[in-house]
Amino acid sequence: MKIVIIGSGFSGIAAAAYAAKEGHDVHVYEKNNTLGGRARQFTTDRGYTFDMGPSWYWMPDVIENFFNDFGYKASDFYELVELNPQFEMVFEDEVIALPADYTEMKALFDRIEEGAAVQLDRFMADAKYKYEVGMMDFVNKPCHSWFEFVSLKIAKSAFKLDLLSDFSQFVRKFFKHPKLVTLMEFPVIFLGAMPDNIPALYSLMNYGGYRMGTWYPMGGFVKIIEGMTAIAERLGVKFHCNAEVEHIEVKDGSARGIRVNNDFCIADAIISSADYHHTEQMLLDEEYRNYGEAYWESRTFAPSCLIYYLGFDRRIPNLKHHTLFFEHDLYQQAKEIYEEKIWPTNPLFYVCCPSKTDPEVAPIGHENIFLLMPIATGLNDGESIREQYFKQMITRLERHTGTTGLIDGIRYKRSFCIADFMEDYHAFKGNAYGLANTLRQTAVFKPAVRNKKVKNLFYTGQLTVPGPGVPPSIISGKIVANEVCKQCFL
């Protein structure tokens, strides 16, 4: 069977590899000139190499499982380095560094709040259970129906998984100090919603991150893409870059192929790992769409973000690989992102400095940094407003590191924001992380992996199950490949 895949992000490449493993003829079409989707990388003529997207390597076992499924190890393709501290969190009056060693982590918690070490043990024991059950029994479901979750094991686990309680309340059962609450709530921000709107199930994120460690693949996240691509190519997958898919041709309830770069490519099945909204609204005729425009407008989307890729001609002291600037109110920014849809008043932001770990991403004596500030989707993001926030972030970075004149040391600068997400990835309203993992947008409530009107058209990626993030996207690719392969036997 010939399978065509639209898009070469983590989910698209994973789907390609799993489908090819079953003996199918697989072709992947990527609109951009390099593979990886949001995980692309670029190198400047001044010698700076930037990962464009993901930078947090959490849940290493999920990524390892992908390579194991094909008889490899991640270490066959790249070197993993554990970060210590995992990250720093900058508060108004204190900087907290989260250590890699769990015993040291407990001591830190006890220093901030008496008895918090014992509470951390309790929290992590609960989170470990959720991680093991959730990652094994929940996230691997295609979510066609709630009946997929009807099993004795899941029924017994339902209460302990806290599916109906919110994460914010759950954290506060264990910790009272505001800084510890913020520290524990932070990981679910990756899921694209506020802690009080996310199921407590997602404490599994804390276990998959804090307890299993924060890692970095030497050479950048593109090394994961390169490793996955190498496996797919060894299985016969053909990748086509600079290949913009223009239309999905449907006849008699079946997709016949795609129109790409003014040519027609026949397919027995099609998987789109491109933006779900774009696939349906722009590539499919209206009568074949799962969802109309009103559906997408009613969804809660994870934020977009303002990113700056910066190359400095100097080393910047007192800066770690990951630094989170949380001097202001998280919930105020959340309200401005999700309810008011405005630029933040007192923005929180994140700084990644991979050159602290990887000497290959910047010239000797230089620094590679990207700044990332979460914002609402659909905003007007002209250059003047980008620059306004850039100056705010640089000022706070200088204050944290005890330096001055950082702007004078910039030798490379590039911004990336809402308009760029729309241009490069066809992202609906410029979203960066897909749909928020709220209770009403979890599992069966997510957009379906199968087209309900076209029997051989499927969807994968962060807008469908299991959700946003690198490990979930890899799992999403595996889920949809299994669904396509099932079709062969119908």
CSV table of C-alpha atoms in Angstrom, one decimal:
chain,number,residue,atom,x,y,z
A,1,MET,CA,0.0,0.0,0.0
A,2,LYS,CA,1.3,3.5,-0.9
A,3,ILE,CA,1.0,5.9,2.1
A,4,VAL,CA,1.5,9.6,1.7
A,5,ILE,CA,2.3,11.7,4.7
A,6,ILE,CA,2.0,15.5,4.8
A,7,GLY,CA,4.5,17.1,7.1
A,8,SER,CA,7.8,15.9,8.6
A,9,GLY,CA,7.5,16.8,12.3
A,10,PHE,CA,8.0,14.2,15.0
A,11,SER,CA,4.5,12.7,14.4
A,12,GLY,CA,5.0,12.6,10.6
A,13,ILE,CA,8.4,10.9,10.7
A,14,ALA,CA,7.2,8.5,13.5
A,15,ALA,CA,4.2,7.5,11.4
A,16,ALA,CA,6.3,7.0,8.4
A,17,ALA,CA,8.8,4.8,10.2
A,18,TYR,CA,6.1,2.6,11.8
A,19,ALA,CA,4.1,2.3,8.5
A,20,ALA,CA,7.3,1.4,6.5
A,21,LYS,CA,8.1,-1.2,9.1
A,22,GLU,CA,4.9,-3.0,8.1
A,23,GLY,CA,6.1,-3.1,4.5
A,24,HIS,CA,4.2,-0.1,3.0
A,25,ASP,CA,5.6,2.3,0.4
A,26,VAL,CA,5.8,5.6,2.3
A,27,HIS,CA,6.4,9.1,1.0
A,28,VAL,CA,6.6,12.2,3.2
A,29,TYR,CA,6.0,15.6,1.7
A,30,GLU,CA,7.4,18.7,3.6
A,31,LYS,CA,6.7,22.2,2.6
A,32,ASN,CA,9.9,23.7,4.0
A,33,ASN,CA,13.4,23.0,2.8
A,34,THR,CA,14.5,20.9,5.8
A,35,LEU,CA,12.8,18.2,7.8
A,36,GLY,CA,11.6,18.4,11.4
A,37,GLY,CA,8.6,20.8,11.4
A,38,ARG,CA,8.8,22.9,14.5
A,39,ALA,CA,12.0,21.0,15.4
A,40,ARG,CA,14.0,22.4,12.5
A,41,GLN,CA,17.4,23.8,13.0
A,42,PHE,CA,19.4,26.5,11.2
A,43,THR,CA,23.0,27.7,11.2
A,44,THR,CA,24.1,31.3,10.5
A,45,ASP,CA,27.1,32.4,8.6
A,46,ARG,CA,28.6,33.6,11.9
A,47,GLY,CA,28.6,30.1,13.3
A,48,TYR,CA,25.6,30.0,15.5
A,49,THR,CA,23.3,27.0,15.4
A,50,PHE,CA,19.8,27.3,16.7
A,51,ASP,CA,17.1,24.8,17.4
A,52,MET,CA,13.9,26.5,16.3
A,53,GLY,CA,11.5,24.7,18.5
A,54,PRO,CA,11.6,22.1,21.3
A,55,SER,CA,14.3,22.5,23.9
A,56,TRP,CA,13.2,20.4,26.9
A,57,TYR,CA,14.1,16.7,26.7
A,58,TRP,CA,11.7,15.1,29.2
A,59,MET,CA,10.2,11.6,29.3
A,60,PRO,CA,13.4,10.0,27.9
A,61,ASP,CA,11.9,6.6,28.1
A,62,VAL,CA,9.2,7.4,25.5
A,63,ILE,CA,11.8,8.7,23.0
A,64,GLU,CA,14.0,5.6,23.8
A,65,ASN,CA,11.0,3.4,23.1
A,66,PHE,CA,10.7,4.7,19.6
A,67,PHE,CA,14.3,3.7,18.8
A,68,ASN,CA,13.9,0.4,20.6
A,69,ASP,CA,10.9,-0.5,18.4
A,70,PHE,CA,13.2,-0.6,15.4
A,71,GLY,CA,16.1,-2.4,17.1
A,72,TYR,CA,18.1,0.7,18.0
A,73,LYS,CA,19.0,2.9,20.9
A,74,ALA,CA,18.9,6.7,21.1
A,75,SER,CA,22.6,6.5,21.8
A,76,ASP,CA,23.2,5.0,18.3
A,77,PHE,CA,22.3,8.5,17.0
A,78,TYR,CA,23.2,11.1,19.6
A,79,GLU,CA,24.7,11.7,23.0
A,80,LEU,CA,22.4,12.6,25.9
A,81,VAL,CA,23.7,14.8,28.7
A,82,GLU,CA,21.8,15.3,31.9
A,83,LEU,CA,21.5,18.9,33.0
A,84,ASN,CA,22.3,19.9,36.6
A,85,PRO,CA,20.7,22.0,37.7
A,86,GLN,CA,17.7,21.0,35.6
A,87,PHE,CA,16.8,24.7,35.4
A,88,GLU,CA,16.7,27.9,37.3
A,89,MET,CA,13.5,29.7,38.2
A,90,VAL,CA,13.9,33.5,38.8
A,91,PHE,CA,11.5,35.0,41.3
A,92,GLU,CA,11.4,38.7,42.3
A,93,ASP,CA,13.5,38.1,45.5
A,94,GLU,CA,15.2,34.7,44.9
A,95,VAL,CA,16.6,32.4,42.2
A,96,ILE,CA,15.8,28.7,42.8
A,97,ALA,CA,17.9,26.0,41.0
A,98,LEU,CA,16.2,22.6,40.7
A,99,PRO,CA,19.0,20.0,41.2
A,100,ALA,CA,19.2,16.8,39.2
A,101,ASP,CA,19.8,14.7,42.3
A,102,TYR,CA,16.5,13.8,44.0
A,103,THR,CA,18.0,13.9,47.5
A,104,GLU,CA,19.2,17.4,46.9
A,105,MET,CA,15.8,18.3,45.5
A,106,LYS,CA,14.1,17.1,48.7
A,107,ALA,CA,16.5,19.2,50.8
A,108,LEU,CA,15.7,22.2,48.6
A,109,PHE,CA,11.9,21.7,49.2
A,110,ASP,CA,12.4,21.3,52.9
A,111,ARG,CA,14.4,24.6,53.0
A,112,ILE,CA,11.6,26.5,51.4
A,113,GLU,CA,8.7,24.8,53.4
A,114,GLU,CA,9.1,22.7,56.5
A,115,GLY,CA,8.0,19.1,55.8
A,116,ALA,CA,7.9,19.6,52.0
A,117,ALA,CA,10.4,16.8,51.4
A,118,VAL,CA,8.0,14.2,52.7
A,119,GLN,CA,5.3,15.8,50.7
A,120,LEU,CA,7.4,15.6,47.6
A,121,ASP,CA,7.9,11.9,48.1
A,122,ARG,CA,4.2,11.5,48.4
A,123,PHE,CA,3.5,13.6,45.3
A,124,MET,CA,6.1,11.8,43.2
A,125,ALA,CA,4.9,8.3,44.3
A,126,ASP,CA,1.4,9.4,43.1
A,127,ALA,CA,2.8,10.9,39.9
A,128,LYS,CA,4.9,7.8,39.1
A,129,TYR,CA,1.7,5.7,39.3
A,130,LYS,CA,0.0,8.1,36.9
A,131,TYR,CA,2.9,8.1,34.6
A,132,GLU,CA,3.1,4.3,34.4
A,133,VAL,CA,-0.6,3.8,33.9
A,134,GLY,CA,-1.1,6.9,31.8
A,135,MET,CA,1.7,6.4,29.4
A,136,MET,CA,1.0,2.7,29.1
A,137,ASP,CA,-2.8,2.5,29.0
A,138,PHE,CA,-4.1,6.0,28.2
A,139,VAL,CA,-2.0,7.9,25.7
A,140,ASN,CA,-1.6,5.0,23.3
A,141,LYS,CA,-5.3,4.9,22.5
A,142,PRO,CA,-6.7,6.2,19.2
A,143,CYS,CA,-9.7,7.6,21.2
A,144,HIS,CA,-12.4,6.7,18.7
A,145,SER,CA,-14.7,5.9,21.7
A,146,TRP,CA,-14.7,5.9,25.5
A,147,PHE,CA,-15.1,2.1,25.3
A,148,GLU,CA,-11.4,1.9,24.5
A,149,PHE,CA,-10.8,2.8,28.2
A,150,VAL,CA,-13.1,0.1,29.6
A,151,SER,CA,-10.8,-2.4,31.2
A,152,LEU,CA,-10.4,-3.8,34.6
A,153,LYS,CA,-7.1,-2.1,35.1
A,154,ILE,CA,-8.3,1.3,34.0
A,155,ALA,CA,-11.5,0.9,36.0
A,156,LYS,CA,-9.4,0.2,39.1
A,157,SER,CA,-7.1,3.1,38.4
A,158,ALA,CA,-9.8,5.7,37.6
A,159,PHE,CA,-10.0,7.1,41.1
A,160,LYS,CA,-6.2,7.2,41.6
A,161,LEU,CA,-5.7,8.9,38.3
A,162,ASP,CA,-7.6,12.0,39.4
A,163,LEU,CA,-9.3,12.4,36.0
A,164,LEU,CA,-11.9,14.8,37.2
A,165,SER,CA,-10.0,17.0,39.7
A,166,ASP,CA,-7.9,20.0,38.6
A,167,PHE,CA,-4.1,20.1,38.8
A,168,SER,CA,-3.9,23.4,40.7
A,169,GLN,CA,-6.0,22.0,43.6
A,170,PHE,CA,-4.0,18.8,43.5
A,171,VAL,CA,-0.7,20.6,43.9
A,172,ARG,CA,-2.0,22.6,46.9
A,173,LYS,CA,-2.9,19.4,48.7
A,174,PHE,CA,0.9,18.8,49.1
A,175,PHE,CA,2.5,22.3,49.1
A,176,LYS,CA,1.5,25.7,50.5
A,177,HIS,CA,4.5,27.9,49.8
A,178,PRO,CA,3.8,30.0,46.7
A,179,LYS,CA,7.2,29.3,45.2
A,180,LEU,CA,6.8,25.5,45.5
A,181,VAL,CA,3.3,25.7,44.1
A,182,THR,CA,4.7,27.6,41.1
A,183,LEU,CA,7.6,25.2,40.7
A,184,MET,CA,5.2,22.2,40.7
A,185,GLU,CA,2.6,23.9,38.4
A,186,PHE,CA,5.2,25.0,35.8
A,187,PRO,CA,5.5,21.7,33.8
A,188,VAL,CA,1.8,21.6,32.8
A,189,ILE,CA,2.2,25.0,31.1
A,190,PHE,CA,3.7,22.9,28.3
A,191,LEU,CA,0.2,21.4,27.9
A,192,GLY,CA,-1.1,24.8,26.9
A,193,ALA,CA,-3.5,25.7,29.7
A,194,MET,CA,-3.6,26.9,33.2
A,195,PRO,CA,-3.2,24.5,36.1
A,196,ASP,CA,-6.7,25.0,37.3
A,197,ASN,CA,-8.0,23.9,33.9
A,198,ILE,CA,-5.9,20.8,33.5
A,199,PRO,CA,-6.8,17.3,35.0
A,200,ALA,CA,-4.6,16.3,38.0
A,201,LEU,CA,-3.7,13.3,35.9
A,202,TYR,CA,-0.9,15.5,34.4
A,203,SER,CA,1.1,15.4,37.6
A,204,LEU,CA,2.7,12.6,35.5
A,205,MET,CA,4.6,15.5,33.8
A,206,ASN,CA,6.4,16.3,37.0
A,207,TYR,CA,7.5,12.7,37.3
A,208,GLY,CA,8.5,12.5,33.6
A,209,GLY,CA,10.5,15.7,34.0
A,210,TYR,CA,11.8,16.4,37.6
A,211,ARG,CA,12.1,12.7,38.6
A,212,MET,CA,13.4,11.3,35.3
A,213,GLY,CA,15.6,14.3,34.7
A,214,THR,CA,16.1,17.1,32.2
A,215,TRP,CA,18.4,16.1,29.4
A,216,TYR,CA,20.0,17.7,26.3
A,217,PRO,CA,20.9,15.9,23.0
A,218,MET,CA,24.3,17.1,22.0
A,219,GLY,CA,24.0,18.8,18.7
A,220,GLY,CA,20.5,19.9,19.4
A,221,PHE,CA,17.0,18.5,19.1
A,222,VAL,CA,17.5,18.1,15.4
A,223,LYS,CA,19.6,15.0,16.3
A,224,ILE,CA,16.4,13.2,17.3
A,225,ILE,CA,14.9,14.2,14.0
A,226,GLU,CA,18.0,13.0,12.1
A,227,GLY,CA,18.0,9.7,14.0
A,228,MET,CA,14.3,9.1,13.4
A,229,THR,CA,14.7,10.0,9.7
A,230,ALA,CA,17.7,7.7,9.3
A,231,ILE,CA,15.6,4.8,10.6
A,232,ALA,CA,12.7,5.7,8.3
A,233,GLU,CA,15.0,5.9,5.3
A,234,ARG,CA,16.6,2.5,6.1
A,235,LEU,CA,13.0,1.1,5.9
A,236,GLY,CA,12.5,2.7,2.5
A,237,VAL,CA,10.7,5.9,3.3
A,238,LYS,CA,11.2,8.7,0.7
A,239,PHE,CA,11.3,12.3,1.9
A,240,HIS,CA,10.4,15.2,-0.3
A,241,CYS,CA,11.3,18.7,0.8
A,242,ASN,CA,10.1,22.0,-0.7
A,243,ALA,CA,6.9,20.1,-1.5
A,244,GLU,CA,3.9,22.1,-0.7
A,245,VAL,CA,0.7,20.0,-0.7
A,246,GLU,CA,-2.0,22.0,-2.3
A,247,HIS,CA,-5.1,19.7,-2.3
A,248,ILE,CA,-6.3,16.3,-1.3
A,249,GLU,CA,-8.3,14.7,-4.1
A,250,VAL,CA,-11.3,12.7,-3.0
A,251,LYS,CA,-13.6,10.5,-5.1
A,252,ASP,CA,-16.4,8.1,-4.0
A,253,GLY,CA,-15.6,8.6,-0.3
A,254,SER,CA,-11.9,7.7,-0.7
A,255,ALA,CA,-8.8,9.9,-1.0
A,256,ARG,CA,-7.1,9.2,-4.3
A,257,GLY,CA,-3.9,11.3,-3.8
A,258,ILE,CA,-2.5,14.7,-3.3
A,259,ARG,CA,-1.7,17.6,-5.5
A,260,VAL,CA,1.8,18.9,-4.7
A,261,ASN,CA,3.9,21.5,-6.6
A,262,ASN,CA,1.3,21.2,-9.4
A,263,ASP,CA,1.8,17.5,-9.8
A,264,PHE,CA,-0.6,14.7,-8.7
A,265,CYS,CA,0.7,11.9,-6.5
A,266,ILE,CA,-1.5,8.8,-6.2
A,267,ALA,CA,-2.0,7.3,-2.7
A,268,ASP,CA,-3.8,4.4,-1.1
A,269,ALA,CA,-3.9,6.2,2.3
A,270,ILE,CA,-3.0,9.7,3.4
A,271,ILE,CA,-1.8,10.8,6.8
A,272,SER,CA,-1.7,14.5,7.6
A,273,SER,CA,0.7,15.6,10.3
A,274,ALA,CA,0.3,19.2,9.1
A,275,ASP,CA,-1.9,21.6,11.0
A,276,TYR,CA,-5.3,19.9,11.3
A,277,HIS,CA,-7.2,23.1,10.7
A,278,HIS,CA,-5.2,23.9,7.6
A,279,THR,CA,-5.5,20.3,6.3
A,280,GLU,CA,-9.3,20.5,6.5
A,281,GLN,CA,-10.0,24.1,5.6
A,282,MET,CA,-7.4,24.5,2.8
A,283,LEU,CA,-6.7,21.0,1.4
A,284,LEU,CA,-10.1,19.4,1.5
A,285,ASP,CA,-13.3,20.3,-0.2
A,286,GLU,CA,-15.9,21.4,2.4
A,287,GLU,CA,-18.1,18.3,2.2
A,288,TYR,CA,-15.2,16.1,3.4
A,289,ARG,CA,-14.2,18.0,6.5
A,290,ASN,CA,-14.6,16.6,10.0
A,291,TYR,CA,-15.0,20.0,11.5
A,292,GLY,CA,-16.2,23.5,10.3
A,293,GLU,CA,-14.7,26.8,11.1
A,294,ALA,CA,-17.1,27.3,14.1
A,295,TYR,CA,-15.6,24.2,15.7
A,296,TRP,CA,-12.0,25.6,15.6
A,297,GLU,CA,-13.1,29.0,16.8
A,298,SER,CA,-14.7,27.3,19.9
A,299,ARG,CA,-11.5,25.4,20.8
A,300,THR,CA,-9.1,26.5,23.6
A,301,PHE,CA,-5.7,26.8,22.0
A,302,ALA,CA,-2.4,26.6,23.7
A,303,PRO,CA,-0.4,29.9,23.4
A,304,SER,CA,1.7,31.2,20.6
A,305,CYS,CA,5.0,32.7,21.5
A,306,LEU,CA,7.5,35.4,20.7
A,307,ILE,CA,10.9,34.0,20.1
A,308,TYR,CA,14.3,35.7,19.6
A,309,TYR,CA,17.3,33.7,18.4
A,310,LEU,CA,20.4,35.6,19.5
A,311,GLY,CA,24.1,35.1,19.0
A,312,PHE,CA,26.4,37.0,21.4
A,313,ASP,CA,30.1,37.8,21.0
A,314,ARG,CA,30.8,37.1,24.6
A,315,ARG,CA,30.1,34.6,27.4
A,316,ILE,CA,27.2,35.6,29.7
A,317,PRO,CA,27.9,34.8,33.4
A,318,ASN,CA,25.4,33.4,35.9
A,319,LEU,CA,23.2,31.8,33.3
A,320,LYS,CA,22.2,28.2,33.1
A,321,HIS,CA,21.0,26.1,30.2
A,322,HIS,CA,17.4,26.7,31.1
A,323,THR,CA,16.1,29.8,33.0
A,324,LEU,CA,12.5,30.7,33.7
A,325,PHE,CA,11.7,34.3,34.6
A,326,PHE,CA,8.7,34.1,37.0
A,327,GLU,CA,9.0,37.4,38.8
A,328,HIS,CA,5.4,38.3,38.0
A,329,ASP,CA,2.0,36.7,38.4
A,330,LEU,CA,1.5,33.6,36.3
A,331,TYR,CA,-2.3,33.8,36.5
A,332,GLN,CA,-2.4,37.4,35.3
A,333,GLN,CA,-0.5,36.4,32.2
A,334,ALA,CA,-2.8,33.4,31.8
A,335,LYS,CA,-5.9,35.6,31.9
A,336,GLU,CA,-4.3,37.9,29.3
A,337,ILE,CA,-3.5,34.9,27.0
A,338,TYR,CA,-6.7,32.9,27.4
A,339,GLU,CA,-9.5,35.3,28.2
A,340,GLU,CA,-8.5,38.9,27.2
A,341,LYS,CA,-6.3,37.9,24.2
A,342,ILE,CA,-3.9,40.8,24.7
A,343,TRP,CA,-0.2,41.3,24.9
A,344,PRO,CA,1.0,40.6,28.5
A,345,THR,CA,1.3,43.4,30.9
A,346,ASN,CA,4.1,41.9,33.0
A,347,PRO,CA,5.4,38.9,30.9
A,348,LEU,CA,6.9,35.7,32.1
A,349,PHE,CA,9.5,34.3,29.7
A,350,TYR,CA,12.1,31.6,29.3
A,351,VAL,CA,15.7,31.7,28.3
A,352,CYS,CA,17.5,28.7,26.7
A,353,CYS,CA,21.3,28.9,26.5
A,354,PRO,CA,22.5,25.6,24.9
A,355,SER,CA,26.0,26.9,24.5
A,356,LYS,CA,26.4,26.4,28.3
A,357,THR,CA,26.3,22.6,27.5
A,358,ASP,CA,27.1,22.3,23.8
A,359,PRO,CA,30.3,24.0,22.5
A,360,GLU,CA,29.2,23.3,18.9
A,361,VAL,CA,26.3,25.7,18.8
A,362,ALA,CA,28.3,28.9,19.0
A,363,PRO,CA,31.8,30.0,18.2
A,364,ILE,CA,34.4,29.8,21.0
A,365,GLY,CA,33.9,32.5,23.6
A,366,HIS,CA,30.4,33.3,22.2
A,367,GLU,CA,26.9,32.4,23.5
A,368,ASN,CA,23.8,31.0,21.8
A,369,ILE,CA,20.5,32.1,23.4
A,370,PHE,CA,16.9,32.1,22.6
A,371,LEU,CA,14.2,34.0,24.4
A,372,LEU,CA,10.6,32.7,24.5
A,373,MET,CA,7.6,34.6,25.8
A,374,PRO,CA,4.2,32.9,25.7
A,375,ILE,CA,1.4,35.1,24.2
A,376,ALA,CA,-2.2,34.8,23.0
A,377,THR,CA,-2.9,33.4,19.6
A,378,GLY,CA,-4.1,35.7,16.8
A,379,LEU,CA,-2.4,38.9,17.9
A,380,ASN,CA,-1.0,41.6,15.6
A,381,ASP,CA,2.7,40.9,16.0
A,382,GLY,CA,4.4,43.7,14.0
A,383,GLU,CA,8.1,44.4,14.4
A,384,SER,CA,7.6,47.4,16.8
A,385,ILE,CA,5.6,45.3,19.4
A,386,ARG,CA,8.2,42.5,19.1
A,387,GLU,CA,11.0,44.9,19.8
A,388,GLN,CA,9.2,46.4,22.8
A,389,TYR,CA,9.1,43.0,24.5
A,390,PHE,CA,12.6,42.1,23.4
A,391,LYS,CA,14.0,45.1,25.3
A,392,GLN,CA,12.0,44.1,28.4
A,393,MET,CA,13.4,40.6,28.3
A,394,ILE,CA,17.0,41.8,27.7
A,395,THR,CA,16.8,44.2,30.6
A,396,ARG,CA,15.6,41.4,33.0
A,397,LEU,CA,18.3,39.1,31.6
A,398,GLU,CA,20.9,41.7,32.4
A,399,ARG,CA,19.6,42.1,35.9
A,400,HIS,CA,19.6,38.4,36.5
A,401,THR,CA,23.1,37.8,35.2
A,402,GLY,CA,24.6,41.0,36.6
A,403,THR,CA,25.7,42.3,33.2
A,404,THR,CA,25.2,45.4,31.1
A,405,GLY,CA,25.4,46.2,27.5
A,406,LEU,CA,24.1,42.9,26.2
A,407,ILE,CA,22.5,44.5,23.2
A,408,ASP,CA,25.9,45.8,22.1
A,409,GLY,CA,27.2,42.2,22.1
A,410,ILE,CA,24.6,40.8,19.7
A,411,ARG,CA,26.1,39.5,16.5
A,412,TYR,CA,23.0,37.6,15.2
A,413,LYS,CA,19.3,38.4,15.9
A,414,ARG,CA,16.1,36.9,14.5
A,415,SER,CA,12.6,37.0,15.8
A,416,PHE,CA,9.8,34.5,15.2
A,417,CYS,CA,6.2,35.0,16.2
A,418,ILE,CA,2.6,34.5,15.3
A,419,ALA,CA,2.9,35.5,11.6
A,420,ASP,CA,5.9,33.2,11.2
A,421,PHE,CA,4.1,30.2,12.8
A,422,MET,CA,1.3,30.8,10.3
A,423,GLU,CA,3.7,31.2,7.3
A,424,ASP,CA,6.1,28.3,8.1
A,425,TYR,CA,3.6,25.8,9.6
A,426,HIS,CA,0.1,27.0,8.6
A,427,ALA,CA,-0.6,27.1,12.3
A,428,PHE,CA,-4.1,28.2,13.1
A,429,LYS,CA,-4.0,31.7,14.5
A,430,GLY,CA,-0.2,31.2,14.9
A,431,ASN,CA,-0.5,28.7,17.8
A,432,ALA,CA,2.8,27.2,18.9
A,433,TYR,CA,1.7,24.2,20.9
A,434,GLY,CA,-1.6,23.0,19.4
A,435,LEU,CA,-4.8,22.5,21.5
A,436,ALA,CA,-4.7,23.0,25.2
A,437,ASN,CA,-5.0,19.7,27.2
A,438,THR,CA,-8.1,20.8,29.2
A,439,LEU,CA,-10.5,18.2,30.5
A,440,ARG,CA,-12.9,19.1,27.7
A,441,GLN,CA,-10.2,18.6,25.1
A,442,THR,CA,-8.7,15.4,26.3
A,443,ALA,CA,-8.8,11.9,24.8
A,444,VAL,CA,-12.1,11.4,22.9
A,445,PHE,CA,-12.8,15.1,23.0
A,446,LYS,CA,-9.8,15.8,20.8
A,447,PRO,CA,-10.1,16.1,17.0
A,448,ALA,CA,-10.4,12.6,15.6
A,449,VAL,CA,-7.4,10.7,14.1
A,450,ARG,CA,-9.7,9.4,11.3
A,451,ASN,CA,-11.7,11.4,8.8
A,452,LYS,CA,-15.3,10.4,9.3
A,453,LYS,CA,-16.2,11.0,5.6
A,454,VAL,CA,-13.1,9.9,3.8
A,455,LYS,CA,-12.2,6.3,4.7
A,456,ASN,CA,-8.5,6.4,4.1
A,457,LEU,CA,-7.6,9.9,5.4
A,458,PHE,CA,-6.0,10.2,8.8
A,459,TYR,CA,-4.5,12.9,11.1
A,460,THR,CA,-1.6,13.0,13.5
A,461,GLY,CA,0.3,15.5,15.6
A,462,GLN,CA,-0.3,18.0,18.4
A,463,LEU,CA,-3.9,18.9,17.4
A,464,THR,CA,-5.1,15.3,17.9
A,465,VAL,CA,-4.3,12.5,20.5
A,466,PRO,CA,-2.5,12.4,22.7
A,467,GLY,CA,-1.6,16.1,22.6
A,468,PRO,CA,1.3,18.6,22.4
A,469,GLY,CA,5.0,17.9,23.1
A,470,VAL,CA,7.7,15.8,21.7
A,471,PRO,CA,6.9,12.5,23.4
A,472,PRO,CA,3.2,12.8,22.7
A,473,SER,CA,3.8,13.7,19.1
A,474,ILE,CA,6.0,10.6,18.6
A,475,ILE,CA,3.2,8.5,20.2
A,476,SER,CA,0.7,10.1,17.9
A,477,GLY,CA,2.6,9.0,14.9
A,478,LYS,CA,2.6,5.4,16.1
A,479,ILE,CA,-1.1,5.5,16.9
A,480,VAL,CA,-2.1,6.7,13.4
A,481,ALA,CA,0.3,4.3,11.7
A,482,ASN,CA,-1.4,1.4,13.5
A,483,GLU,CA,-4.8,2.8,12.4
A,484,VAL,CA,-3.7,2.9,8.8
A,485,CYS,CA,-2.2,-0.6,9.0
A,486,LYS,CA,-5.5,-1.9,10.5
A,487,GLN,CA,-7.3,-0.6,7.4
A,488,CYS,CA,-5.3,-3.0,5.2
A,489,PHE,CA,-7.1,-5.9,6.8
A,490,LEU,CA,-10.6,-4.5,6.7
